[in-house]
Amino acid sequence: MSLDVEWALRWVRLSADSIAEARDELTELDRQIGDGDHGANLDRGFAAVRTKVDGLEAENVGDVLKVVATTLMSTVGGASGPLYGTAYLRAAKVTGIPELNAHAVVALLEGALEGITSRGRAEVGEKTMVDAWSPAVDAAEAAAAAGASPAEVLEAALAGAEEGARSTVDLVATKGRASYLGERSRGHLDPGARSTVLLLAAAAEAARG
Amino acid sequence: MSLDVEWALRWVRLSADSIAEARDELTELDRQIGDGDHGANLDRGFAAVRTKVDGLEAENVGDVLKVVATTLMSTVGGASGPLYGTAYLRAAKVTGIPELNAHAVVALLEGALEGITSRGRAEVGEKTMVDAWSPAVDAAEAAAAAGASPAEVLEAALAGAEEGARSTVDLVATKGRASYLGERSRGHLDPGARSTVLLLAAAAEAARG
Amino acid sequence: MKKLLNDPAKAVDESVEGFGLAHPDLVTVHTDPLFVTRATKAPPGTVALVSGGGAGHEPLHAGFVGEGMLDAAVPGAVFTSPTPDQVAAAIEAVDNGAGVLAIVKNYTGDVLNFETAVELADGVEVSTVLVHDDVAVEDSLYTAGRRGVAGTVLVEKIAGAAAARGDDLAGVTAIAERVSSGVRSMGVALYAPTVPHVGRPSFDLPDDEIEIGIGIHGEPGRHRIPAADADTITEALLTPIIEDLRLESGERVLLFVNGMGGTPSSELYVVYRRARRLLEDRGVTVDRSLVGSYVTSLEMQGASLTVLRLDDELTSLWDAPVHTPALRW
Amino acid sequence: MKKLLNDPAKAVDESVEGFGLAHPDLVTVHTDPLFVTRATKAPPGTVALVSGGGAGHEPLHAGFVGEGMLDAAVPGAVFTSPTPDQVAAAIEAVDNGAGVLAIVKNYTGDVLNFETAVELADGVEVSTVLVHDDVAVEDSLYTAGRRGVAGTVLVEKIAGAAAARGDDLAGVTAIAERVSSGVRSMGVALYAPTVPHVGRPSFDLPDDEIEIGIGIHGEPGRHRIPAADADTITEALLTPIIEDLRLESGERVLLFVNGMGGTPSSELYVVYRRARRLLEDRGVTVDRSLVGSYVTSLEMQGASLTVLRLDDELTSLWDAPVHTPALRW
Ligand SMILES: Nc1ncnc2c1ncn2[C@@H]1O[C@H](COP(=O)(O)OP(=O)(O)O)[C@@H](O)[C@H]1O
Ligand SMILES: Nc1ncnc2c1ncn2[C@@H]1O[C@H](COP(=O)(O)OP(=O)(O)O)[C@@H](O)[C@H]1O
Ligand SMILES: [Mg+2]
Ligand SMILES: [Mg+2]
Ligand SMILES: [Mg+2]
Ligand SMILES: [Mg+2]
């Protein structure tokens, strides 16, 4: 199916569902190496987003993503609020079009990653959501270059994010709250990397429908 | 054996031993219906008493009891501090003699009870140490009237105190901290009645030696 | 049991020593026997206020020693009233020639030890006020009567202001009695405290129950109820207070929400919010407020509500300057 | 979990509302977005101070809003930094035309949200000071750096005094930086706190172990040690502070013993006693002291030690009048 405004709205709703369902899982991951609020933070944010996009008159994909961005920014707080907020904001900037082709999907993902790194100044290997976003972007770029459909690009991104998220288990955190634990942060999945997987899974699922 | 200064000192030491040993038991009784400090209070007091009577040059029984009185008064605190303090003080006043006969033992016990009731204004049946002291005095008086020896008077007092202490289980407290519990105080042994039994048991044992 | 203490038997001494080191401008710690006095004496001819009781209720009482409040505080062992020699020494140390008001929470132990102390401190004119504000305890001529709990702070503050403005002993005593007769409290425990030298919780409380009508010594309360939300608990505490005080529409009160030691202040304000609403709904004006952990029970989690009926004089005495480690304005 | 709360999702709103009702002379609560300002504005031309962070650390920050300290405080959800729109609204509300100093504890969340807020609040000149006093966290260019913990109170008090005496934005910022660079802290947890909307303790701590080097958000610490006595723990906390500050004999400091929320104040004084002795043994003079639960972590049991290197100017700014709900002299 085509990646239009309908898709974007479906992505948002599936994201909200998935985050609500994973709330306790995210909380528990954050309790291990952070402060145990990642699930509550994102759930509060996406619940607000769901209300905000209800009946939204959007002309293009970017309109939807912009609402997501500003709503997350003003409801999530914590580290993930401005990070995801900026991610969706930059993604919105490059998606002011009614329908995304494979290269526009790549641009969306690149924009999101760029937003996260410019705000959070983390690099790959620091045990943050960047470790999920970065391989997601790589995989998406490769898929698009190989001629994949927009939906296939999202599937590739999801696979990349999943692998990247898994890689955070063995890392020692040097950014974010988990960095305070030093060596004790090793052996745990990064909560932000996990929520990244959930959001990209929602994007891919919305494109399957 | 005769109830002289030696006996009085032995009584004190046996009391200190017995209270130290029963510290946790008294604490637990007080935890049920009071504030859980009766064991610690008396142990602190009798430990100090033990030190004070060490090497004491006493001319008569009353001299020893006076040291007990003032030491308990200045180390125990709580309700039991002034109550036992006054008890020993009044007992000391009527025992300013080198050796007690049966009637002097009765006078000692009567003095103690009188000290407790004049200070604490509790009557029999209010679930306090008075419920142990009062039958102890009654039994001592009866024994002395029947011609018992001083040591036998103490055995009688102990038996009276034991029975009196047991009677506190079924009572509702109307004096002391347990009174705050109202009906909830029923079904528990009064800690002060229990410590009274221990002290009279030490007196009787000291006389057996 | 984990606590920031060394030898439990020395906990009170060490804590009071640290307290003295931290507030040398306000208080002086005396040892052997232990008591705490103002660092600078009140002017001669001023009535002196002495209070005391078991330790474990900090900042009560030593935290309230200073200008405009207590002249001396006498800490006993944890939850155990101090001994007569301590109290007598404090009374003698702070008498300014105008007599001493002893403020005593109504517990058998406190009453008996202070009574004995007053007999010992001959030469000093002493009058005594009993604080018995806890509506959880049935009052009757035939019992030990109501306990003194958080209302004690209000008696100490207002009587201290009366002494500071120069009232004589009869006057200060009368003010203290007026506060004592117009103040009522009731408390709740969510979790019991642990006395250091006992090492286990003072009472056993299941994970889904709370204890209503608790005292400040880890005594169990009057009854248990299933755990409830703050609004429900607040109403359960406030209603008996309002009834006992026979508060009527148009009256003015001081509302005091007190934390029991282990309660975050954020929760106290949630309770305050509801209590204030309930009072206002009855037409009662909350004219003065105090929110904080002032009369505690070690690390007990819970709170108490205290309401004092105000008149113009009590209000102005409440507002009078106070400068102590724990209360200052 | 038993707490004096209603719906956990509304806990912060209800608590701040109660706080505003209890202190109407000192603070005004704004909703939508939520922030707290002084009830009476500072004189025009005075630099305004804004701070904020997750709730659960009360009295930090709203308890320090008032004369001589903060002009506004912005509470987030429990342990979660506030959002940029809240912070921007607070900045705009309190600017007196002389610019705003934002005091930010160094956490990724706080830093990013304040950073975004400053971008939003255009038209207001804002400078930012980061507090990062926690020596438990290794500092390095390649990490998030040290956390801001209890030292924040000292930055807020002293910078507030600089603003009140009329320093310009550069001056107030420089003072705040000087405090921030001269202050170090380290904390210990005996028992973990429970975040209301999580419902279980933030970390699992066996009954015979304590967590050294904890933060104030229920994060686990740097390492665990077997439960120890207060003197041992105090030394374990103070030694890294002294070393990191390179304190030398003859220097003067402010010693701050902070309770984490569920710790009785009596225990804080036991810790204070030992810390003061250790400093004095090294020839360091404890010139000023603060003992109390000012930067908390809900009902966590534990404490932190903070040492600030003093000079004459910082000392006189510390002594300058302050009138807030939680700190007053
Ligand atoms: N500097 C950073 N760059 C990218 N992601 C980060 C950074 N710092 C933290 N994160 C992400 O944020 C997640 C935590 O989010 P959350 O728990 O909501 O905020 P907080 O840490 O403030 O409690 C981490 O798991 C990590 O993935
Ligand atoms: N008015 C009274 N008269 C006689 N005995 C009393 C009275 N009040 C309390 N007691 C006794 O004191 C005992 C409690 O002593 P203790 O625990 O040491 O003091 P506190 O009650 O102050 O903690 C009670 O068990 C009771 O026997
Ligand atoms: Mg988190
Ligand atoms: Mg007791
Ligand atoms: Mg007691
Ligand atoms: Mg957080």
mmCIF file of C-alpha atoms in Angstrom, chain B:
data_model
loop_
_atom_site.group_PDB
_atom_site.id
_atom_site.type_symbol
_atom_site.label_atom_id
_atom_site.label_comp_id
_atom_site.label_asym_id
_atom_site.label_seq_id
_atom_site.Cartn_x
_atom_site.Cartn_y
_atom_site.Cartn_z
ATOM 1 C CA MET B 1 19.511 -17.910 104.828
ATOM 2 C CA SER B 2 19.065 -14.489 106.393
ATOM 3 C CA LEU B 3 17.696 -11.507 104.470
ATOM 4 C CA ASP B 4 20.541 -9.089 105.088
ATOM 5 C CA VAL B 5 22.710 -6.770 103.009
ATOM 6 C CA GLU B 6 24.257 -9.782 101.281
ATOM 7 C CA TRP B 7 20.826 -10.963 100.295
ATOM 8 C CA ALA B 8 19.882 -7.515 99.044
ATOM 9 C CA LEU B 9 23.010 -7.334 96.888
ATOM 10 C CA ARG B 10 22.363 -10.828 95.557
ATOM 11 C CA TRP B 11 18.786 -9.833 94.791
ATOM 12 C CA VAL B 12 20.043 -6.890 92.805
ATOM 13 C CA ARG B 13 22.517 -8.969 90.794
ATOM 14 C CA LEU B 14 20.013 -11.721 90.098
ATOM 15 C CA SER B 15 17.510 -9.074 89.032
ATOM 16 C CA ALA B 16 20.005 -7.590 86.600
ATOM 17 C CA ASP B 17 20.787 -11.066 85.211
ATOM 18 C CA SER B 18 17.171 -11.967 84.847
ATOM 19 C CA ILE B 19 16.140 -8.687 83.211
ATOM 20 C CA ALA B 20 19.052 -8.894 80.777
ATOM 21 C CA GLU B 21 18.024 -12.421 79.870
ATOM 22 C CA ALA B 22 14.358 -11.462 79.477
ATOM 23 C CA ARG B 23 15.099 -8.249 77.599
ATOM 24 C CA ASP B 24 13.739 -9.515 74.291
ATOM 25 C CA GLU B 25 10.731 -11.127 75.902
ATOM 26 C CA LEU B 26 9.804 -7.878 77.673
ATOM 27 C CA THR B 27 10.403 -5.916 74.490
ATOM 28 C CA GLU B 28 8.118 -8.192 72.564
ATOM 29 C CA LEU B 29 5.366 -7.958 75.182
ATOM 30 C CA ASP B 30 5.640 -4.177 75.098
ATOM 31 C CA ARG B 31 5.722 -4.180 71.306
ATOM 32 C CA GLN B 32 2.343 -5.930 71.303
ATOM 33 C CA ILE B 33 0.482 -3.359 73.369
ATOM 34 C CA GLY B 34 2.956 -0.566 74.079
ATOM 35 C CA ASP B 35 5.993 0.914 72.413
ATOM 36 C CA GLY B 36 8.438 -1.951 72.644
ATOM 37 C CA ASP B 37 10.948 -0.403 75.016
ATOM 38 C CA HIS B 38 10.221 -2.012 78.375
ATOM 39 C CA GLY B 39 13.028 -4.571 77.984
ATOM 40 C CA ALA B 40 15.563 -1.959 76.911
ATOM 41 C CA ASN B 41 14.445 0.470 79.620
ATOM 42 C CA LEU B 42 14.820 -1.977 82.491
ATOM 43 C CA ASP B 43 17.979 -3.534 81.104
ATOM 44 C CA ARG B 44 19.599 -0.109 80.850
ATOM 45 C CA GLY B 45 18.494 0.583 84.403
ATOM 46 C CA PHE B 46 19.573 -2.667 86.008
ATOM 47 C CA ALA B 47 22.890 -2.688 84.166
ATOM 48 C CA ALA B 48 23.537 0.700 85.762
ATOM 49 C CA VAL B 49 22.353 -0.604 89.121
ATOM 50 C CA ARG B 50 24.745 -3.553 88.894
ATOM 51 C CA THR B 51 27.671 -1.189 88.422
ATOM 52 C CA LYS B 52 26.498 1.106 91.198
ATOM 53 C CA VAL B 53 26.204 -1.613 93.847
ATOM 54 C CA ASP B 54 29.568 -3.081 92.906
ATOM 55 C CA GLY B 55 31.721 -2.603 96.003
ATOM 56 C CA LEU B 56 28.944 -0.673 97.747
ATOM 57 C CA GLU B 57 29.454 -0.237 101.497
ATOM 58 C CA ALA B 58 25.910 -0.731 102.757
ATOM 59 C CA GLU B 59 24.997 -0.851 106.432
ATOM 60 C CA ASN B 60 21.500 -2.106 105.967
ATOM 61 C CA VAL B 61 19.073 -3.436 103.368
ATOM 62 C CA GLY B 62 17.530 -0.003 102.884
ATOM 63 C CA ASP B 63 20.922 1.431 101.806
ATOM 64 C CA VAL B 64 21.047 -1.049 98.927
ATOM 65 C CA LEU B 65 17.446 -0.459 97.891
ATOM 66 C CA LYS B 66 17.988 3.294 97.943
ATOM 67 C CA VAL B 67 20.816 2.986 95.430
ATOM 68 C CA VAL B 68 18.572 0.844 93.258
ATOM 69 C CA ALA B 69 15.841 3.451 93.525
ATOM 70 C CA THR B 70 17.902 6.480 92.574
ATOM 71 C CA THR B 71 19.733 4.632 89.815
ATOM 72 C CA LEU B 72 16.525 3.344 88.220
ATOM 73 C CA MET B 73 15.033 6.808 88.544
ATOM 74 C CA SER B 74 17.921 8.407 86.671
ATOM 75 C CA THR B 75 18.462 5.768 83.983
ATOM 76 C CA VAL B 76 15.195 4.064 83.060
ATOM 77 C CA GLY B 77 12.837 6.844 82.020
ATOM 78 C CA GLY B 78 9.469 5.861 80.564
ATOM 79 C CA ALA B 79 6.596 4.973 82.862
ATOM 80 C CA SER B 80 8.448 2.155 84.568
ATOM 81 C CA GLY B 81 11.394 4.329 85.643
ATOM 82 C CA PRO B 82 9.606 6.546 88.167
ATOM 83 C CA LEU B 83 7.269 3.685 89.115
ATOM 84 C CA TYR B 84 9.997 1.194 90.012
ATOM 85 C CA GLY B 85 12.141 4.048 91.315
ATOM 86 C CA THR B 86 9.455 5.128 93.730
ATOM 87 C CA ALA B 87 8.746 1.506 94.626
ATOM 88 C CA TYR B 88 12.340 0.871 95.696
ATOM 89 C CA LEU B 89 12.507 4.254 97.418
ATOM 90 C CA ARG B 90 9.516 3.530 99.611
ATOM 91 C CA ALA B 91 10.770 0.013 100.202
ATOM 92 C CA ALA B 92 14.125 1.437 101.263
ATOM 93 C CA LYS B 93 12.453 3.736 103.780
ATOM 94 C CA VAL B 94 11.023 0.817 105.766
ATOM 95 C CA THR B 95 14.097 -1.403 105.532
ATOM 96 C CA GLY B 96 16.755 0.693 107.235
ATOM 97 C CA ILE B 97 17.715 -2.361 109.276
ATOM 98 C CA PRO B 98 20.520 -4.921 108.876
ATOM 99 C CA GLU B 99 18.254 -7.921 108.541
ATOM 100 C CA LEU B 100 14.595 -8.447 107.597
ATOM 101 C CA ASN B 101 12.217 -10.693 109.449
ATOM 102 C CA ALA B 102 8.967 -11.893 107.834
ATOM 103 C CA HIS B 103 7.122 -8.739 108.800
ATOM 104 C CA ALA B 104 9.876 -6.527 107.442
ATOM 105 C CA VAL B 105 9.632 -8.378 104.138
ATOM 106 C CA VAL B 106 5.913 -7.666 104.095
ATOM 107 C CA ALA B 107 6.620 -4.017 104.893
ATOM 108 C CA LEU B 108 9.119 -3.885 102.016
ATOM 109 C CA LEU B 109 6.544 -5.225 99.563
ATOM 110 C CA GLU B 110 3.777 -3.001 100.907
ATOM 111 C CA GLY B 111 6.059 -0.003 100.608
ATOM 112 C CA ALA B 112 6.863 -0.880 97.003
ATOM 113 C CA LEU B 113 3.201 -1.248 96.084
ATOM 114 C CA GLU B 114 2.318 1.945 97.884
ATOM 115 C CA GLY B 115 5.067 3.756 95.962
ATOM 116 C CA ILE B 116 3.745 2.491 92.646
ATOM 117 C CA THR B 117 0.123 3.364 93.278
ATOM 118 C CA SER B 118 0.838 6.766 94.785
ATOM 119 C CA ARG B 119 2.959 7.655 91.732
ATOM 120 C CA GLY B 120 0.922 5.961 89.016
ATOM 121 C CA ARG B 121 -2.589 6.181 90.469
ATOM 122 C CA ALA B 122 -3.548 2.849 88.935
ATOM 123 C CA GLU B 123 -5.810 0.368 90.679
ATOM 124 C CA VAL B 124 -6.083 -3.373 90.425
ATOM 125 C CA GLY B 125 -7.737 -4.380 87.150
ATOM 126 C CA GLU B 126 -6.249 -1.656 84.965
ATOM 127 C CA LYS B 127 -3.701 -4.019 83.387
ATOM 128 C CA THR B 128 -0.493 -2.648 84.899
ATOM 129 C CA MET B 129 2.246 -3.857 87.194
ATOM 130 C CA VAL B 130 -0.152 -3.131 90.060
ATOM 131 C CA ASP B 131 -2.003 -6.279 89.047
ATOM 132 C CA ALA B 132 1.113 -8.271 89.912
ATOM 133 C CA TRP B 133 2.231 -6.296 92.977
ATOM 134 C CA SER B 134 -1.118 -6.224 94.680
ATOM 135 C CA PRO B 135 -1.727 -10.002 94.891
ATOM 136 C CA ALA B 136 1.957 -10.388 95.753
ATOM 137 C CA VAL B 137 1.453 -8.191 98.814
ATOM 138 C CA ASP B 138 -1.778 -9.976 99.731
ATOM 139 C CA ALA B 139 -0.075 -13.351 99.553
ATOM 140 C CA ALA B 140 2.926 -12.107 101.512
ATOM 141 C CA GLU B 141 0.696 -10.722 104.230
ATOM 142 C CA ALA B 142 -1.201 -13.981 104.502
ATOM 143 C CA ALA B 143 1.998 -16.013 104.649
ATOM 144 C CA ALA B 144 3.517 -13.819 107.346
ATOM 145 C CA ALA B 145 0.309 -13.985 109.363
ATOM 146 C CA ALA B 146 0.491 -17.768 109.102
ATOM 147 C CA GLY B 147 4.009 -17.687 110.543
ATOM 148 C CA ALA B 148 6.090 -18.172 107.385
ATOM 149 C CA SER B 149 9.834 -17.504 107.316
ATOM 150 C CA PRO B 150 11.135 -14.438 105.445
ATOM 151 C CA ALA B 151 12.142 -16.639 102.512
ATOM 152 C CA GLU B 152 8.725 -18.289 102.524
ATOM 153 C CA VAL B 153 7.073 -14.880 102.501
ATOM 154 C CA LEU B 154 8.998 -14.079 99.317
ATOM 155 C CA GLU B 155 7.956 -17.390 97.742
ATOM 156 C CA ALA B 156 4.358 -16.556 98.557
ATOM 157 C CA ALA B 157 4.732 -13.068 97.066
ATOM 158 C CA LEU B 158 6.193 -14.560 93.903
ATOM 159 C CA ALA B 159 3.305 -16.996 93.558
ATOM 160 C CA GLY B 160 0.849 -14.131 94.059
ATOM 161 C CA ALA B 161 2.624 -11.989 91.465
ATOM 162 C CA GLU B 162 2.655 -14.821 88.950
ATOM 163 C CA GLU B 163 -1.050 -15.345 89.295
ATOM 164 C CA GLY B 164 -1.682 -11.612 89.150
ATOM 165 C CA ALA B 165 0.435 -11.213 86.034
ATOM 166 C CA ARG B 166 -1.472 -14.014 84.315
ATOM 167 C CA SER B 167 -4.707 -12.219 85.127
ATOM 168 C CA THR B 168 -3.614 -9.198 83.084
ATOM 169 C CA VAL B 169 -3.948 -11.175 79.848
ATOM 170 C CA ASP B 170 -7.720 -10.960 79.878
ATOM 171 C CA LEU B 171 -7.901 -7.339 80.977
ATOM 172 C CA VAL B 172 -8.478 -4.238 78.873
ATOM 173 C CA ALA B 173 -5.883 -1.610 79.775
ATOM 174 C CA THR B 174 -7.115 1.672 81.203
ATOM 175 C CA LYS B 175 -3.789 3.021 82.423
ATOM 176 C CA GLY B 176 -0.431 3.328 80.710
ATOM 177 C CA ARG B 177 0.330 3.239 77.047
ATOM 178 C CA ALA B 178 -1.675 0.075 76.392
ATOM 179 C CA SER B 179 -4.839 2.003 77.245
ATOM 180 C CA TYR B 180 -4.605 3.718 73.842
ATOM 181 C CA LEU B 181 -5.408 0.378 72.256
ATOM 182 C CA GLY B 182 -8.725 -0.007 74.053
ATOM 183 C CA GLU B 183 -10.190 -3.439 73.316
ATOM 184 C CA ARG B 184 -7.132 -4.339 71.222
ATOM 185 C CA SER B 185 -5.091 -4.520 74.434
ATOM 186 C CA ARG B 186 -6.977 -7.624 75.552
ATOM 187 C CA GLY B 187 -5.267 -10.981 75.090
ATOM 188 C CA HIS B 188 -1.757 -9.771 75.916
ATOM 189 C CA LEU B 189 0.330 -10.062 79.086
ATOM 190 C CA ASP B 190 1.239 -6.681 80.579
ATOM 191 C CA PRO B 191 5.011 -6.150 80.300
ATOM 192 C CA GLY B 192 5.290 -4.391 83.666
ATOM 193 C CA ALA B 193 3.447 -7.232 85.368
ATOM 194 C CA ARG B 194 5.888 -9.631 83.755
ATOM 195 C CA SER B 195 8.944 -7.693 84.910
ATOM 196 C CA THR B 196 7.445 -7.566 88.405
ATOM 197 C CA VAL B 197 7.375 -11.367 88.439
ATOM 198 C CA LEU B 198 11.017 -11.456 87.358
ATOM 199 C CA LEU B 199 12.093 -9.091 90.126
ATOM 200 C CA LEU B 200 10.202 -10.982 92.824
ATOM 201 C CA ALA B 201 11.542 -14.266 91.471
ATOM 202 C CA ALA B 202 15.054 -12.851 91.859
ATOM 203 C CA ALA B 203 14.235 -11.836 95.452
ATOM 204 C CA ALA B 204 12.985 -15.329 96.268
ATOM 205 C CA GLU B 205 15.935 -17.000 94.571
ATOM 206 C CA ALA B 206 18.386 -14.774 96.418
ATOM 207 C CA ALA B 207 16.786 -15.958 99.660
ATOM 208 C CA ARG B 208 17.086 -19.624 98.685
ATOM 209 C CA GLY B 209 20.836 -19.569 98.061
#
